[in-house]
Amino acid sequence: MSHPAAGRDAAEQHFADSILKLRASAPQSSFSGGGFPGAIRADSALTGDRCLELFDAQLASRHLDLAARWLREQRAGFYTIGSSGHEGNAAVAAALRGDDPALLHYRSGAFYLARAAAASPPRDGVRDILLGLVAAEAEPIAGGRHKVIGHVDLHIIPQTSTIASHLPRAVGLAFALGRAARLGTASRWPADAVVVASIGDASINHSTAAGALNTAGYCAYQRLPLPLVIVCEDNGLGISVRTPPGWVAAAARARPGITYFHADGSDLADVYDTALAAAAWARYRRSPAFLHLSMVRLGGHAGSDAEAGYRDPAELTADMAADPLVGTARLLVEAGILTPAEVLDRYERGRARVLEMAAELAGAPRLTTAAQVMAPLAPRQPDAVWAGAILAASEDKRRAAFGGKLPELVGPLTLAQSINATLTDALAARPEMLVFGEDVARKGGVYGVTRGLLARFGAGRVFDTLLDEQAILGLALGSGLAGLLPVPEIQYLAYLHNAADQIRGEAATLSFFSQGQFRNPLVVRIAGYGYQEGFGGHFHNDDSVTALRDIPGLIIASPARPDDAAAMLRTCLAAAAADGSVCVFLEPIALYHARDLYRSTDGGWRAPYGPPDQWAAGHVPVGRARTHGTGTDLTIMTFGNGLRLSMRAAARLAMEGVSCRVLDLRWLAPLPAEDILREARATGRVLIADETRRTGGVSEGVLAVLADDRFGGWVRRVTSEDSFVPLGDAADAVLLSQRQIEDAGRALMG
Ligand SMILES: Cc1ncc(C[n+]2csc(CCOP(=O)(O)OP(=O)(O)O)c2C)c(N)n1
């Protein structure tokens, strides 16, 4: 291992040269016994003391970037995206309160260090960041799973690498803080907190950022409280692509409802004063502020980036002249707080400290087993989930919520009615629960599933959102973080896909990257699947669950029958509340209003709604299937619409002397492996009836369960085609049919 102090790069040399050129003024007049309480500059609220503290954070952040590169050379570090040039964000940290939740850009080293140093008791942020660089198990937030900027005590929520993906959540959190307080929900953050979220200049062009800014403005426009500061750290580049000069200001100023602030990122006093103004705007007006900081990027995008290939030398030199470290040194020297020699001495001492610690931590223990890595992915406490699933409001409250007509007394319910009753019961029992989405409130949902909830629980808990799935999920992620229990609705499965990263990259990773210290309790209801008799074509008959099935830790519930739906929804809500689980609740549209199973008027697809004293007996644990029938010749494995088709097919086959049992998987993740294997062995013949596509569909997962366990019996599968679902009768040509199930059953018996 080479000595860490070896080698200084051009920026370091430039820094030293610039400092030596500074002209020291007389010592500051307000100097008092080792402190500098006076303003660092006549027009600024930044004191000399604060400036010195922040300067130390800035210096340490710079040295951490150098240490990251050194660690990489030693093959001991795994991350070199640095904060050099962005160290002015230390003053943003100083302008906010230590308990204002922060969701930060990856160049926020100095912000982190400044907040850590100001915490009580202070934290050694340098150590935290170094542990992140070497992927050490002891790193306090991600525990060696990623180099993220975050700490639960510092109220910094770790972000993924997907630029801008944290903004919808930030908007959601700002939206939820006041709401949580009004609903009396315990939250980590006080009701007067301000959410701060930072991004780069290229990132503001991302549709996720554009959507989040739009949502923030949309809320502010309606005077909904949204205490949010969005910081755009504008270095003029997105890796190698230039942001047109003036674009960030033009784009941000044009946003209705969002107030624009600008500061020179290399001038710490300017950043501090402007950030104070932006934070005050957000805190007291409860309205979003956009804080635009002009910055430079020093040292390339990351350690591996040879920026000389796309930037000319004059540009690189100009950036060095705007080095924020030189800017702060100038403030301190001109205020008479430090001499140039003292600045350089401070720099060198900081460098030695960081590099020594880097050498010490280079070999820190890392995660070694899959079990260690995966531990925070999906914590499951079945007993707590059971207890939560039987939680009911008092009899009086229930009566009031149901307008006197308790659902257990009104006779059998359809799937839609059953979900509606379950949501009503849950809203009555869980004051922290919210229901929202497009058309869910006034209209009561496209299919009436949320009908009446607004009238029963009010607009504080049941509300219509703007038409943006990404924003809906962002509101949910922020609400969950704030202590609420969000139950957003995505109107159709096909419309999840443009926003799926909010589930995949954000919701599902939060526990992983924070070792469960931050959680995302969430139950997303999604109406989906096909069989709407040709109505609506692909976008209303989408059956692509594959994009969800591979998300680690995600729970996917797929109820088909009204009684299962009620119990499974209660399980999902309890899992979200108890374990912070991220749950997707897939509702088959075609079965919402189905009443019959075999013959018209047989009522076979409706079911009575169990009163609370029956919920314990009817509890459905996550990942447990349900078997219909006791046939001994053939096991049909299915889910969703496939259950109804398969039960009908089974009745036909029974008339031909083939006795079937039908296994409703009920959960697509985790798949009910134990039940699949048991029911496969019960007959020795398995027919998988899968309404999703043949390629990548659910049947592949079921086959894998059987193959992994060396199931030796007969297996066959029937699925929908690898096609989008067309309009009209042509839909039947590509969707799995009852006839196909029957034929396959006969073939298996043959
Ligand atoms: C959604 C997404 N697309 C692409 C990338 C790859 N990527 C990482 S950083 C980056 C540039 C971001 O530039 P900017 O927002 O200006 O931030 P800066 O790095 O300049 O601070 C890109 C394209 C990504 N992380 N996420």
mmCIF file of C-alpha atoms in Angstrom, residues 167 171 199 203-221 226 228 230 232 247-261 281 287-291 466 468:
data_model
loop_
_atom_site.group_PDB
_atom_site.id
_atom_site.type_symbol
_atom_site.label_atom_id
_atom_site.label_comp_id
_atom_site.label_asym_id
_atom_site.label_seq_id
_atom_site.Cartn_x
_atom_site.Cartn_y
_atom_site.Cartn_z
ATOM 1 C CA LEU A 167 -37.497 14.197 -5.637
ATOM 2 C CA VAL A 171 -42.221 16.353 -2.341
ATOM 3 C CA ILE A 199 -29.839 17.630 -7.360
ATOM 4 C CA SER A 203 -30.823 16.181 -13.352
ATOM 5 C CA ILE A 204 -33.451 18.872 -13.423
ATOM 6 C CA ASN A 205 -34.187 17.889 -17.011
ATOM 7 C CA HIS A 206 -35.126 14.381 -15.991
ATOM 8 C CA SER A 207 -38.827 13.750 -16.246
ATOM 9 C CA THR A 208 -38.763 12.593 -12.616
ATOM 10 C CA ALA A 209 -37.442 15.985 -11.538
ATOM 11 C CA ALA A 210 -39.772 17.825 -13.888
ATOM 12 C CA GLY A 211 -42.681 15.831 -12.482
ATOM 13 C CA ALA A 212 -41.670 16.490 -8.902
ATOM 14 C CA LEU A 213 -41.236 20.217 -9.503
ATOM 15 C CA ASN A 214 -44.589 20.243 -11.195
ATOM 16 C CA THR A 215 -46.185 18.459 -8.240
ATOM 17 C CA ALA A 216 -44.602 20.889 -5.807
ATOM 18 C CA GLY A 217 -45.856 23.851 -7.819
ATOM 19 C CA TYR A 218 -49.274 22.248 -8.263
ATOM 20 C CA CYS A 219 -49.635 21.896 -4.494
ATOM 21 C CA ALA A 220 -48.387 25.417 -3.805
ATOM 22 C CA TYR A 221 -50.715 26.807 -6.466
ATOM 23 C CA LEU A 226 -45.343 22.194 1.019
ATOM 24 C CA LEU A 228 -39.577 22.157 0.584
ATOM 25 C CA ILE A 230 -34.959 22.097 -3.735
ATOM 26 C CA CYS A 232 -29.876 22.716 -7.622
ATOM 27 C CA TRP A 247 -31.152 27.182 -18.568
ATOM 28 C CA VAL A 248 -31.503 26.259 -14.899
ATOM 29 C CA ALA A 249 -32.582 29.769 -13.936
ATOM 30 C CA ALA A 250 -34.956 30.031 -16.874
ATOM 31 C CA ALA A 251 -36.507 26.610 -16.217
ATOM 32 C CA ALA A 252 -36.859 27.138 -12.476
ATOM 33 C CA ARG A 253 -38.163 30.702 -12.631
ATOM 34 C CA ALA A 254 -40.869 29.610 -15.027
ATOM 35 C CA ARG A 255 -42.374 27.191 -12.511
ATOM 36 C CA PRO A 256 -45.575 28.496 -10.970
ATOM 37 C CA GLY A 257 -45.790 28.176 -7.225
ATOM 38 C CA ILE A 258 -42.029 27.792 -6.703
ATOM 39 C CA THR A 259 -39.924 30.720 -5.535
ATOM 40 C CA TYR A 260 -36.483 31.050 -7.047
ATOM 41 C CA PHE A 261 -33.321 31.973 -5.110
ATOM 42 C CA TRP A 281 -39.531 31.024 2.885
ATOM 43 C CA SER A 287 -44.230 26.852 0.277
ATOM 44 C CA PRO A 288 -41.521 25.444 -2.035
ATOM 45 C CA ALA A 289 -38.273 27.276 -2.722
ATOM 46 C CA PHE A 290 -35.767 26.558 -5.479
ATOM 47 C CA LEU A 291 -32.227 27.362 -4.392
ATOM 48 C CA LEU A 466 -52.859 15.046 -9.933
ATOM 49 C CA ASP A 468 -48.982 11.527 -12.498
#
